[in-house]
mmCIF file of C-alpha atoms in Angstrom:
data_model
loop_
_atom_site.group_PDB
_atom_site.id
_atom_site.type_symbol
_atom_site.label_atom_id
_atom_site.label_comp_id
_atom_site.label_asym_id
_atom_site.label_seq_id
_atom_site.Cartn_x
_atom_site.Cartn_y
_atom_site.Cartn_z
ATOM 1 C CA UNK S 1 -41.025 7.285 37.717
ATOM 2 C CA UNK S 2 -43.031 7.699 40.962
ATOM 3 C CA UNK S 3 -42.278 6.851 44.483
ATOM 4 C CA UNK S 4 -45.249 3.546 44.627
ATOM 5 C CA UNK S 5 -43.627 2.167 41.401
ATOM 6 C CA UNK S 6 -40.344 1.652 43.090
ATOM 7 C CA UNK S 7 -41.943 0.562 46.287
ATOM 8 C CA UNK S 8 -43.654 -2.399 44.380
ATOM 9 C CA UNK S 9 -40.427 -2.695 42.166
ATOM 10 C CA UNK S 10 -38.997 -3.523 45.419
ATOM 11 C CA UNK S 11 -42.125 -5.334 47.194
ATOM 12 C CA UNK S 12 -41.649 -7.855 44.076
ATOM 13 C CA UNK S 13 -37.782 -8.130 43.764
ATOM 14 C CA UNK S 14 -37.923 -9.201 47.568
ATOM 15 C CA UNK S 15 -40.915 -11.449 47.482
ATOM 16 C CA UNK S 16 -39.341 -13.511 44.513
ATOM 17 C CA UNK S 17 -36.275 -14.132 46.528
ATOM 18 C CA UNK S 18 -39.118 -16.605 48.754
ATOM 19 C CA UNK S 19 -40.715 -17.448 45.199
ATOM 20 C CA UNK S 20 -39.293 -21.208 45.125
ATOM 21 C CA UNK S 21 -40.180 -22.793 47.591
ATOM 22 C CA UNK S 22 -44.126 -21.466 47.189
ATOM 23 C CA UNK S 23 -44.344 -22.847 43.195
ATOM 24 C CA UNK S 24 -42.743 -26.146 43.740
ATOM 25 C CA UNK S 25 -45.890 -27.644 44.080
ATOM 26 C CA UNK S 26 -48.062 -25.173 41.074
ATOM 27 C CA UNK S 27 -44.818 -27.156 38.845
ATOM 28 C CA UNK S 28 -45.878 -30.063 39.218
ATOM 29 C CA UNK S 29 -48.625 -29.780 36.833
ATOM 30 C CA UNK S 30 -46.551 -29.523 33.884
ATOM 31 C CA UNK S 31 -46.821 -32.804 32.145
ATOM 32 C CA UNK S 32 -43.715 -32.443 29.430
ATOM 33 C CA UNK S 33 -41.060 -31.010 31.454
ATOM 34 C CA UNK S 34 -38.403 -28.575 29.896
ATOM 35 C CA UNK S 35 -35.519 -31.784 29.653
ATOM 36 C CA UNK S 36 -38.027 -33.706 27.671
ATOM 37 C CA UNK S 37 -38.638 -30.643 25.273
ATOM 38 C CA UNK S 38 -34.994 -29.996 24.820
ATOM 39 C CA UNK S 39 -34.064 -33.722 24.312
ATOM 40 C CA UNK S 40 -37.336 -33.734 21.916
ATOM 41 C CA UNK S 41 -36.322 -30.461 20.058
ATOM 42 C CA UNK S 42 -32.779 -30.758 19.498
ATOM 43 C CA UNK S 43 -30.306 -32.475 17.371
ATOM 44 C CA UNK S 44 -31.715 -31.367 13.949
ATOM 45 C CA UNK S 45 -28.864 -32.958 11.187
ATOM 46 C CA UNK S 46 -28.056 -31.413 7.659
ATOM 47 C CA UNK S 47 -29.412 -34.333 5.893
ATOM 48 C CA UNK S 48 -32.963 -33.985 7.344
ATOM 49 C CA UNK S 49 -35.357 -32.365 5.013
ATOM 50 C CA UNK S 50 -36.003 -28.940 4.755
ATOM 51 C CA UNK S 51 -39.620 -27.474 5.245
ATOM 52 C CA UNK S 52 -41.257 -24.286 5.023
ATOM 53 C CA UNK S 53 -44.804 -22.787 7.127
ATOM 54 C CA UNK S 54 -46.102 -22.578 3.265
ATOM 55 C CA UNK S 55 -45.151 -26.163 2.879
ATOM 56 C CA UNK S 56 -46.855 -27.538 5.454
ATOM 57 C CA UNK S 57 -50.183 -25.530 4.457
ATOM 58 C CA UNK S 58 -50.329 -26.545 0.593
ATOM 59 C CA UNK S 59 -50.097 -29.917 1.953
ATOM 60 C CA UNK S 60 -52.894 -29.840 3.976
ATOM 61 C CA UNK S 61 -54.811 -27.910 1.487
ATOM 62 C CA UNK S 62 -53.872 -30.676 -1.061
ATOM 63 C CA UNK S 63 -54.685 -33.284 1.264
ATOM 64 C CA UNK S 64 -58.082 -31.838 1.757
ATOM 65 C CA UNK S 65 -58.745 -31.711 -2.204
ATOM 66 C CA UNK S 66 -57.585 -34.892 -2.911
ATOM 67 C CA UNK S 67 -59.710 -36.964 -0.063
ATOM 68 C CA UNK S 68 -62.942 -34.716 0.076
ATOM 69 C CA UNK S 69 -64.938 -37.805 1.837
ATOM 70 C CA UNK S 70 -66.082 -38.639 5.179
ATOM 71 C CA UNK S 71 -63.267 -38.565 8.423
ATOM 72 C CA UNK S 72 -63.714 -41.805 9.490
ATOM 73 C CA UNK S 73 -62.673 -43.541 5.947
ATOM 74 C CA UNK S 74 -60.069 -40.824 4.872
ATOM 75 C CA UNK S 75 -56.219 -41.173 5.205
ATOM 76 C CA UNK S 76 -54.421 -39.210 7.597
ATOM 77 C CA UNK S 77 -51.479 -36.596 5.838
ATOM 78 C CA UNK S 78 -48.111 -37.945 6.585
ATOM 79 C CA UNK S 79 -45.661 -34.985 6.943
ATOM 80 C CA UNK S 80 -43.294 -37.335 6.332
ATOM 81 C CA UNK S 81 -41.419 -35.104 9.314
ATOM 82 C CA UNK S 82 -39.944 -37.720 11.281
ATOM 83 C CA UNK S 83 -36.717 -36.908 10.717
ATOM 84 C CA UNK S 84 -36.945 -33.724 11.968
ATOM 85 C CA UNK S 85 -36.731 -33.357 15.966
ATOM 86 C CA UNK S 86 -40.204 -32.711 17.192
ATOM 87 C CA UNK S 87 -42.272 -33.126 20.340
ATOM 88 C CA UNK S 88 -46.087 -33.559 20.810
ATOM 89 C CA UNK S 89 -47.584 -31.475 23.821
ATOM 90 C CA UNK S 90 -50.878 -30.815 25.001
ATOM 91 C CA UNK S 91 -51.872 -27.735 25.704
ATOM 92 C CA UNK S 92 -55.339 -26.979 26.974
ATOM 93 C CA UNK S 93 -57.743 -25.076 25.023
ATOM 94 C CA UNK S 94 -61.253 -24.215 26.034
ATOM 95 C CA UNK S 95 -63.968 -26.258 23.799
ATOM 96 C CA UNK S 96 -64.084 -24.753 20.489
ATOM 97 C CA UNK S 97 -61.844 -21.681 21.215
ATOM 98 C CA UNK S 98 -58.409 -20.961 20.541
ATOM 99 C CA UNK S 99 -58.353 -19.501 24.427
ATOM 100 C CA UNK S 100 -55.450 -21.401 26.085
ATOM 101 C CA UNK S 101 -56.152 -23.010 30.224
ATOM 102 C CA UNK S 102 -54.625 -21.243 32.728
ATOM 103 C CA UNK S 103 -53.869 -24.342 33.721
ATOM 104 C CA UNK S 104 -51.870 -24.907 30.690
ATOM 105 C CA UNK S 105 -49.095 -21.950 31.731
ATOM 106 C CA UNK S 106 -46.459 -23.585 32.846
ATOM 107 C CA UNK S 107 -46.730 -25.905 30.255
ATOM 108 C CA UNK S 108 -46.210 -22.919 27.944
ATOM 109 C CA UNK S 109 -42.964 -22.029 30.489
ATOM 110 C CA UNK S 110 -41.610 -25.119 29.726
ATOM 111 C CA UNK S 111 -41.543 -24.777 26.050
ATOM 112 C CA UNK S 112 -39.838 -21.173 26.897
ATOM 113 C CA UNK S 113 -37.501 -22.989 29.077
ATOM 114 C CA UNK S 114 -36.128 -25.298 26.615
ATOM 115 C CA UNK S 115 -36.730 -22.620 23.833
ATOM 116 C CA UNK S 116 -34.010 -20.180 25.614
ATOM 117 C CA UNK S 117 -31.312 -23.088 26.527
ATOM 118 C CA UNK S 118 -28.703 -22.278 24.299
ATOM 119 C CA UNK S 119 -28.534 -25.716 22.899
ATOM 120 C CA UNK S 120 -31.588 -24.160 20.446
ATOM 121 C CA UNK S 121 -30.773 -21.148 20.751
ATOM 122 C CA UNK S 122 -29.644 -20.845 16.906
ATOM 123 C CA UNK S 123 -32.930 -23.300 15.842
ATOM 124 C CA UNK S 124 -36.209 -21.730 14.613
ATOM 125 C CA UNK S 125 -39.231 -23.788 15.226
ATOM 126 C CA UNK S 126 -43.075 -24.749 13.414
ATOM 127 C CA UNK S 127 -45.133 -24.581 15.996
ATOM 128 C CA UNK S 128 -48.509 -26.469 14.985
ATOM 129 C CA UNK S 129 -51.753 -26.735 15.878
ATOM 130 C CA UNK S 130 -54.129 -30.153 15.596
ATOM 131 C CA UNK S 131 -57.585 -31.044 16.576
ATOM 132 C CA UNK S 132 -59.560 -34.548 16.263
ATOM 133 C CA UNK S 133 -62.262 -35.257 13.661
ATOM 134 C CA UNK S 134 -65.175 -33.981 15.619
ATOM 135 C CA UNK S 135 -66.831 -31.229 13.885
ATOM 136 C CA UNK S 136 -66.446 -29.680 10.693
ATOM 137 C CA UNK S 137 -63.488 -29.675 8.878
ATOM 138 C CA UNK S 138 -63.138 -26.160 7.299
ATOM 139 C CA UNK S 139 -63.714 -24.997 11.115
ATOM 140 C CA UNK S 140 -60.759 -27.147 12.532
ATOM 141 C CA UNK S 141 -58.493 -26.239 9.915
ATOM 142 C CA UNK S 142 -59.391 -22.394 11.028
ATOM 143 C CA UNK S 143 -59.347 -23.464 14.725
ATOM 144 C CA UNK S 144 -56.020 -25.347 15.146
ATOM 145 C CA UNK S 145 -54.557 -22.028 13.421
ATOM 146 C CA UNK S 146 -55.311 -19.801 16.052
ATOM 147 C CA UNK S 147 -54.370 -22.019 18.886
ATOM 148 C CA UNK S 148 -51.201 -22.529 16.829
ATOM 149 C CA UNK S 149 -51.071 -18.512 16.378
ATOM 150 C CA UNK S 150 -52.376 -18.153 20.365
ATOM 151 C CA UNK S 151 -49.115 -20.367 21.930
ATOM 152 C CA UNK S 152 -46.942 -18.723 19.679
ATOM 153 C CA UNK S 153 -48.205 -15.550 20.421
ATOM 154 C CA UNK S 154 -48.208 -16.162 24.178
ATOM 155 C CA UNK S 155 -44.379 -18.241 23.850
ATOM 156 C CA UNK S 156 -43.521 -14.454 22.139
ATOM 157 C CA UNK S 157 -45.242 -11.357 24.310
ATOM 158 C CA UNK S 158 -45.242 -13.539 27.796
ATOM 159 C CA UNK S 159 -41.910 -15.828 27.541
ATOM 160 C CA UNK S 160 -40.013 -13.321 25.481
ATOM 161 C CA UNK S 161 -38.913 -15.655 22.896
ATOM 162 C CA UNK S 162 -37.890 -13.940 19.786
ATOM 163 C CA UNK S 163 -40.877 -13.992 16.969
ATOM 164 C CA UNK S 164 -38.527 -14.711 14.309
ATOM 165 C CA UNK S 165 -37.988 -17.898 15.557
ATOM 166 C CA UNK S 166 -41.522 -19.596 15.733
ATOM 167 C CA UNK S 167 -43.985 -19.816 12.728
ATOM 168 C CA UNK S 168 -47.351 -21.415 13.738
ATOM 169 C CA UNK S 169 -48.951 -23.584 11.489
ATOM 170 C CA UNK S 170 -52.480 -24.977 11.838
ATOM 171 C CA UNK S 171 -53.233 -28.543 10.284
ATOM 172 C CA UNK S 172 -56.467 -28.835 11.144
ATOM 173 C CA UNK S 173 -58.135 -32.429 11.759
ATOM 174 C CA UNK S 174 -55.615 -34.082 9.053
ATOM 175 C CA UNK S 175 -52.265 -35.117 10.926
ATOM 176 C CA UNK S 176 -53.745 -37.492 13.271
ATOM 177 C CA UNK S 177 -51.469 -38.975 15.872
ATOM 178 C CA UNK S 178 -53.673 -42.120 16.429
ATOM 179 C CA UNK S 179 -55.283 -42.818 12.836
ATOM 180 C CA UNK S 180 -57.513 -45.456 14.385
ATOM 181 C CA UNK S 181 -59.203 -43.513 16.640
ATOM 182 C CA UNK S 182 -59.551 -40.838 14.650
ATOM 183 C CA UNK S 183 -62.051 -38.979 17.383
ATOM 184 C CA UNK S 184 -60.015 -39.626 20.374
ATOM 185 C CA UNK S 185 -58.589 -36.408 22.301
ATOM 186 C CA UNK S 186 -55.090 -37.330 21.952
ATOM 187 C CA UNK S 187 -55.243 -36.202 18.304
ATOM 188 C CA UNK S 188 -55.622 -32.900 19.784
ATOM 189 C CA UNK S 189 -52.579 -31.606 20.274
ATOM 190 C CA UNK S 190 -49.751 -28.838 19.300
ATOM 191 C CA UNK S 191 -46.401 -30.615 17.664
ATOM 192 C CA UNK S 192 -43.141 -28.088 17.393
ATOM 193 C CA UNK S 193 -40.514 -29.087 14.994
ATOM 194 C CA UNK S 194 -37.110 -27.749 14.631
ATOM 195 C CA UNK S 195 -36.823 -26.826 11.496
ATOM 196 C CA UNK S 196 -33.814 -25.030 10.679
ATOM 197 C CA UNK S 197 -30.836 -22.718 12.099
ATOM 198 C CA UNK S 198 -31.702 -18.724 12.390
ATOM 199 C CA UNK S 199 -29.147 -15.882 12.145
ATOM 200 C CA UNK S 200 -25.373 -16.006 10.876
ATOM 201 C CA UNK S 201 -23.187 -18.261 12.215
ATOM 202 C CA UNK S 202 -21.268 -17.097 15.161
ATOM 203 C CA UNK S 203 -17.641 -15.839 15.535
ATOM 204 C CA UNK S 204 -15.130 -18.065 16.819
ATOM 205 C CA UNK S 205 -14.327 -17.052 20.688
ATOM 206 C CA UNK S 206 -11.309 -15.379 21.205
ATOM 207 C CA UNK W 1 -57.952 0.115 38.593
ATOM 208 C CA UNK W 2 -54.359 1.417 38.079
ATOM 209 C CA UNK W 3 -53.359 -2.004 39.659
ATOM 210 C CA UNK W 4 -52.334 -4.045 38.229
ATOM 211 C CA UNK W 5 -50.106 -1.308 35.688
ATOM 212 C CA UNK W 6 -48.427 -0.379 38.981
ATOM 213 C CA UNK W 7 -47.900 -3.821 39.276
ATOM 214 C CA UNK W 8 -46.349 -4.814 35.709
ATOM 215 C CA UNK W 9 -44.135 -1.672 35.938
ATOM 216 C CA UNK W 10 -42.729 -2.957 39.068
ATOM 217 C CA UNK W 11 -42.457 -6.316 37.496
ATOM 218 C CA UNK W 12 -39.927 -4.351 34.297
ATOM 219 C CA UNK W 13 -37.922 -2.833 37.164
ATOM 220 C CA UNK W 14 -37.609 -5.839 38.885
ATOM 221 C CA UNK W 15 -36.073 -6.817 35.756
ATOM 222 C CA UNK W 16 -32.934 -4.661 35.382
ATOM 223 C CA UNK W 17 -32.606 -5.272 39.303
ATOM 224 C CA UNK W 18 -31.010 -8.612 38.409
ATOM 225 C CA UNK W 19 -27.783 -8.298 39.771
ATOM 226 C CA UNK W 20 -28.833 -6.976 43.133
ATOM 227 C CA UNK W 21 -31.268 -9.768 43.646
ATOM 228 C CA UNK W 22 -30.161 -12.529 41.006
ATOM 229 C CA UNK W 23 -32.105 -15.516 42.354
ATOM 230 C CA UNK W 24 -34.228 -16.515 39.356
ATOM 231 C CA UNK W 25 -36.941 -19.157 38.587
ATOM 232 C CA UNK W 26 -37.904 -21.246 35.572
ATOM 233 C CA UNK W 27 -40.406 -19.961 32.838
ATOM 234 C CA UNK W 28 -42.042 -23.616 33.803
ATOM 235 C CA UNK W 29 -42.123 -22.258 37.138
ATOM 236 C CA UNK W 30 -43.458 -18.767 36.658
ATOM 237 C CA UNK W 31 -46.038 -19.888 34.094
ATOM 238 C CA UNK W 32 -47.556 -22.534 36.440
ATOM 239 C CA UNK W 33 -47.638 -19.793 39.584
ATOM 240 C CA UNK W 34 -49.723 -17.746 37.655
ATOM 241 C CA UNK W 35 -51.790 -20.425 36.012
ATOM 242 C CA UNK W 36 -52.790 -21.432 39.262
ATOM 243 C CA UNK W 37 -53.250 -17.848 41.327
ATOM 244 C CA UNK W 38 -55.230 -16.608 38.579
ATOM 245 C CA UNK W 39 -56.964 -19.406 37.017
ATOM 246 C CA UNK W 40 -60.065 -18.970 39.009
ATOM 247 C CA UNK W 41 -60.282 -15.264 38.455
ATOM 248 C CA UNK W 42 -59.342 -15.290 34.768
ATOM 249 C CA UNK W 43 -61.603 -18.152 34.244
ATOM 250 C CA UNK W 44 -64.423 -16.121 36.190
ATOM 251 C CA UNK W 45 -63.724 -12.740 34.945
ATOM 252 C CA UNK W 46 -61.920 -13.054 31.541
ATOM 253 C CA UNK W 47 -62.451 -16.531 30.160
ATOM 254 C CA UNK W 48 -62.311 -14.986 26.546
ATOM 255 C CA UNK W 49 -59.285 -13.624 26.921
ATOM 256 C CA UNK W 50 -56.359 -14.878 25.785
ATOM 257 C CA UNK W 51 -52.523 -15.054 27.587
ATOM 258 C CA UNK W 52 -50.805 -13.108 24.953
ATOM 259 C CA UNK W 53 -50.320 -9.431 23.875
ATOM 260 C CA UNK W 54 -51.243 -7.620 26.817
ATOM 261 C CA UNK W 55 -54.887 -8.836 26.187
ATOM 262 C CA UNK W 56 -55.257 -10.753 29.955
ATOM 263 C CA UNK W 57 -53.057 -8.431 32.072
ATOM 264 C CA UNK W 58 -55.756 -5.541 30.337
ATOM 265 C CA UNK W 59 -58.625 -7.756 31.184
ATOM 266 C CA UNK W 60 -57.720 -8.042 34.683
ATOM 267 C CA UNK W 61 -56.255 -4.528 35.061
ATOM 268 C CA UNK W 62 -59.992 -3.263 34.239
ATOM 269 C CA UNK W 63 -61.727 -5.861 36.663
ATOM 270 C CA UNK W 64 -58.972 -5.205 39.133
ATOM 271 C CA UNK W 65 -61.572 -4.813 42.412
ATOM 272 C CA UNK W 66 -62.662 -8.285 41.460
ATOM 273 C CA UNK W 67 -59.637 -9.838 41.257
ATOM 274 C CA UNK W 68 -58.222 -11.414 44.154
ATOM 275 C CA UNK W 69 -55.000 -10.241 46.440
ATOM 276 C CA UNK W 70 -53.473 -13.727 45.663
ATOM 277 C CA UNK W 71 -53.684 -13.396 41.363
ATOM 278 C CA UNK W 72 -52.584 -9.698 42.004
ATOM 279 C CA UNK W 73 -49.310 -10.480 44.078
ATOM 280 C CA UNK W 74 -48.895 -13.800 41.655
ATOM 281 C CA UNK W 75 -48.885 -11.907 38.676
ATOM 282 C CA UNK W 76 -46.336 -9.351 39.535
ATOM 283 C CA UNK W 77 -44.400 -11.943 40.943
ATOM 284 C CA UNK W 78 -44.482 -14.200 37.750
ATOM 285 C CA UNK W 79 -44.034 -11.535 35.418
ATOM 286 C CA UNK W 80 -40.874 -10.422 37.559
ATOM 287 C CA UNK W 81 -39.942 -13.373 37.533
ATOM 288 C CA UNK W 82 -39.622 -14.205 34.116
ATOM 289 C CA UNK W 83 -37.939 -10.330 33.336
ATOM 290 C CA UNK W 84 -35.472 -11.999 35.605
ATOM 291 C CA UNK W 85 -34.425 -15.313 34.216
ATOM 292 C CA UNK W 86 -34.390 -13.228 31.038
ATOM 293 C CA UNK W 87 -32.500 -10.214 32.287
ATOM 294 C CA UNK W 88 -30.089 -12.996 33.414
ATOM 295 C CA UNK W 89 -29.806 -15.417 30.571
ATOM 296 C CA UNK W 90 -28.880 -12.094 28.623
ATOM 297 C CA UNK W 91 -26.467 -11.459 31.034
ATOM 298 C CA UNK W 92 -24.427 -14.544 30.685
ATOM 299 C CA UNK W 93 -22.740 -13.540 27.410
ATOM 300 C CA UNK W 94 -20.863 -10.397 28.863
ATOM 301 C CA UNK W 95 -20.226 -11.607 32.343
ATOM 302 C CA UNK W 96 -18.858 -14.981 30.964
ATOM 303 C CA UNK W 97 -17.050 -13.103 27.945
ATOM 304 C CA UNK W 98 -13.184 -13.694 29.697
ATOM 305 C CA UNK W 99 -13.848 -17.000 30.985
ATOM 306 C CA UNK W 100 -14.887 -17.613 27.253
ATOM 307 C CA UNK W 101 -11.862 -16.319 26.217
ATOM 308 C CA UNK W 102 -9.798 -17.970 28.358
ATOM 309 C CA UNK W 103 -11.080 -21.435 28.624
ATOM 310 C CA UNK W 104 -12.638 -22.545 25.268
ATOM 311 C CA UNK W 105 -10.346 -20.175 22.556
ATOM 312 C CA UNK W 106 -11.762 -20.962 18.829
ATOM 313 C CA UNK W 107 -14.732 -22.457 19.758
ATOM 314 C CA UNK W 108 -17.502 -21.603 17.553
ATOM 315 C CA UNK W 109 -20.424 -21.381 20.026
ATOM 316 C CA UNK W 110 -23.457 -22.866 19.293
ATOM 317 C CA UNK W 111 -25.933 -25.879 20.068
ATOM 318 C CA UNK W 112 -24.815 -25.031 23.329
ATOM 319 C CA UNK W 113 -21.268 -26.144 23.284
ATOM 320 C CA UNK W 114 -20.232 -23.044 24.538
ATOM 321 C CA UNK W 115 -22.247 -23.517 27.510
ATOM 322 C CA UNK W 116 -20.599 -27.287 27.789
ATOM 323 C CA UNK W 117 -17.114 -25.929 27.931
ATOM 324 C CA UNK W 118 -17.678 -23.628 30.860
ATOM 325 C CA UNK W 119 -20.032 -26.280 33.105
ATOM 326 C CA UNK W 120 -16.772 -28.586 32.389
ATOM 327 C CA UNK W 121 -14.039 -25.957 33.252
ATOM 328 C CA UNK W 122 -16.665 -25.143 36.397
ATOM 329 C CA UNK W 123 -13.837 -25.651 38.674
ATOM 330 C CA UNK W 124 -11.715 -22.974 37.259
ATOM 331 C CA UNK W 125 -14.592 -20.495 35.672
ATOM 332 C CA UNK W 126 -14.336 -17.008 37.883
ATOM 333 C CA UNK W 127 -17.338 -16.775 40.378
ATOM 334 C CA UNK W 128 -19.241 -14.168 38.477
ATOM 335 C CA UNK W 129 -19.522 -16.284 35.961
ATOM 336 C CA UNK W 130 -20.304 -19.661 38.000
ATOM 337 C CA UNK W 131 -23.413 -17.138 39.297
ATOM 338 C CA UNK W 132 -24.291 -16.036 35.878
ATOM 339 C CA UNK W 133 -24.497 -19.521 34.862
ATOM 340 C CA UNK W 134 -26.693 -20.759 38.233
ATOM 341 C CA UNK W 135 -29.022 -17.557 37.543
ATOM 342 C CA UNK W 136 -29.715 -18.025 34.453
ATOM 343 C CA UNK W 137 -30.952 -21.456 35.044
ATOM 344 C CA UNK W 138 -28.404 -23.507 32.668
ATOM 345 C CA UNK W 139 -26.829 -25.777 35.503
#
């Protein structure tokens, strides 16, 4: 430890105590706020059913055997998922690149945000990742996994949320969220589902 | 060159200087500060970078003469800030451990009930733990 290290240590510490009132507006942008992703995310029930990361992918590798033909006359895969809790969020990507907007941050804060409330803290999540029909298939199945692996990664190393907890799935151009419009943007998109508790059940306080 | 390093390191001692300076913002918060100091620079000088692992703060760190004063302040300030709320989330547990004890006995905590049992006993929760609770963001 040198001298300048503490003196920014210090510099920061002090300047974040004015920190507030400066990002009040840069907040704003979020579009899903953290109460929205907690309402979204919690209440997962015992009879809801159970899924697994490998799950998800054999399904969407099955999907992709059984319909081989053309996007536009193809059925979307149902997950058959809506019993879980589960939000859909978009998250800005640059075109054709799993390289998330910076205007997309706090976006990614507000997933932390309601990630670290204790009311999921015990809850592990699938984090996935979705494009629209444009393009080749094989490529969006590949693509939607690395955005899927990039907002875990970033929810993990930036937002310190443990990595046992999210598992990143990509699904690719086949869970559409509008099946009519099968191109349109809002298909593109990353879903998180709770999916289960994590760790042993806690001791009773006393 | 050395930077933005200088910077980061301040940003981990910031960190453990929670209870000095406990005044924390959200993750929301923090995110969307640096998304907008350093969107123009990372979009000008690292736009194939990506948020995780290190890989942007090293992108940056090596362009640091280009980047400006405002994404260099920003960033140590966001990445403080979110050692913070961390630091002080963590914190809750041991500082609220009596209160616990006292005001919600056989309660197993979890899905946040825990959490429900102190905001309702607010009135008679010590102040350290009140604090904890206001720092940490969960009021």
């Amino acid at each position: 430890m040198t001298s300048p290290l503490i003196r920014f240590a210090l510099a920061a510490s002090l300047a974040l105590t004015g920190a507030s009132a400066l990002v009040s507006t840069a907040s704003a942008q979020t579009q899903l706020s953290d109460t929205q992703i907690l309402k979204g995310l919690q209440g997962l029930t015992d009879t809801a059913p159970a899924i697994t990361a490998d799950q998800m992918r054999k399904m969407v590798q099955q999907h992709m055997t059984q319909y081989p033909g053309e996007a536009l006359t193809r059925p979307s895969l149902a997950l058959n998922l809506d019993k879980l809790p589960q939000i859909n969020v978009q998250i800005q990507f640059r075109l054709n690149s799993a390289i998330i907007e910076p205007s997309s941050y706090g976006t990614l804060g507000a997933i932390a945000d309601a990630l670290h409330n204790p009311i999921l803290h015990g809850y592990k999540f699938i984090v996935t990742g979705n494009t629209d029909v444009t393009g080749t298939r094989e490529i969006n199945l590949k693509l939607s996994q690395q955005r899927a692996d990039a907002v875990v990664n970033a929810l993990v190393t930036v937002f310190n949320v443990s990595p046992n907890r999210l598992e990143p799935v990509g699904l690719g151009e086949e869970v559409l969220l509008d099946p009519k419009n099968p191109t349109s943007g809002i298909n593109r998109r990353v879903q998180i589902f709770t999916i289960g508790r994590v760790g042993p059940t806690p001791q009773p306080i006393r | 060159m050395r930077g933005f390093r200088l910077l980061l390191a301040a940003a981990a001692l910031a960190g453990s200087a929670v209870a000095a300076d406990a005044q924390t913002i959200s993750y929301a918060q923090a995110g969307a500060m640096l998304g907008k100091s350093c969107g123009p620079d990372i979009t000008k000088l690292c736009p194939t970078v990506n948020l995780g692992n290190g890989a942007l703060v090293a992108c940056l760190d090596s362009k640091i003469k280009q980047v400006s004063a405002k994404c260099q302040s920003d960033y140590a300030m966001a990445t403080a800030s979110i050692a913070k709320r961390d630091a002080a989330q963590d914190a809750i547990g041991q500082i609220c451990n009596a209160d616990a004890a006292r005001l919600c006995p056989g309660m197993i905590p979890q899905d946040g009930n825990l959490l429900s049992c102190l905001l309702q006993a607010t009135k008679v929760v010590s102040a350290a733990c009140n604090q904890a609770i206001t720092d940490a963001g969960y009021r």
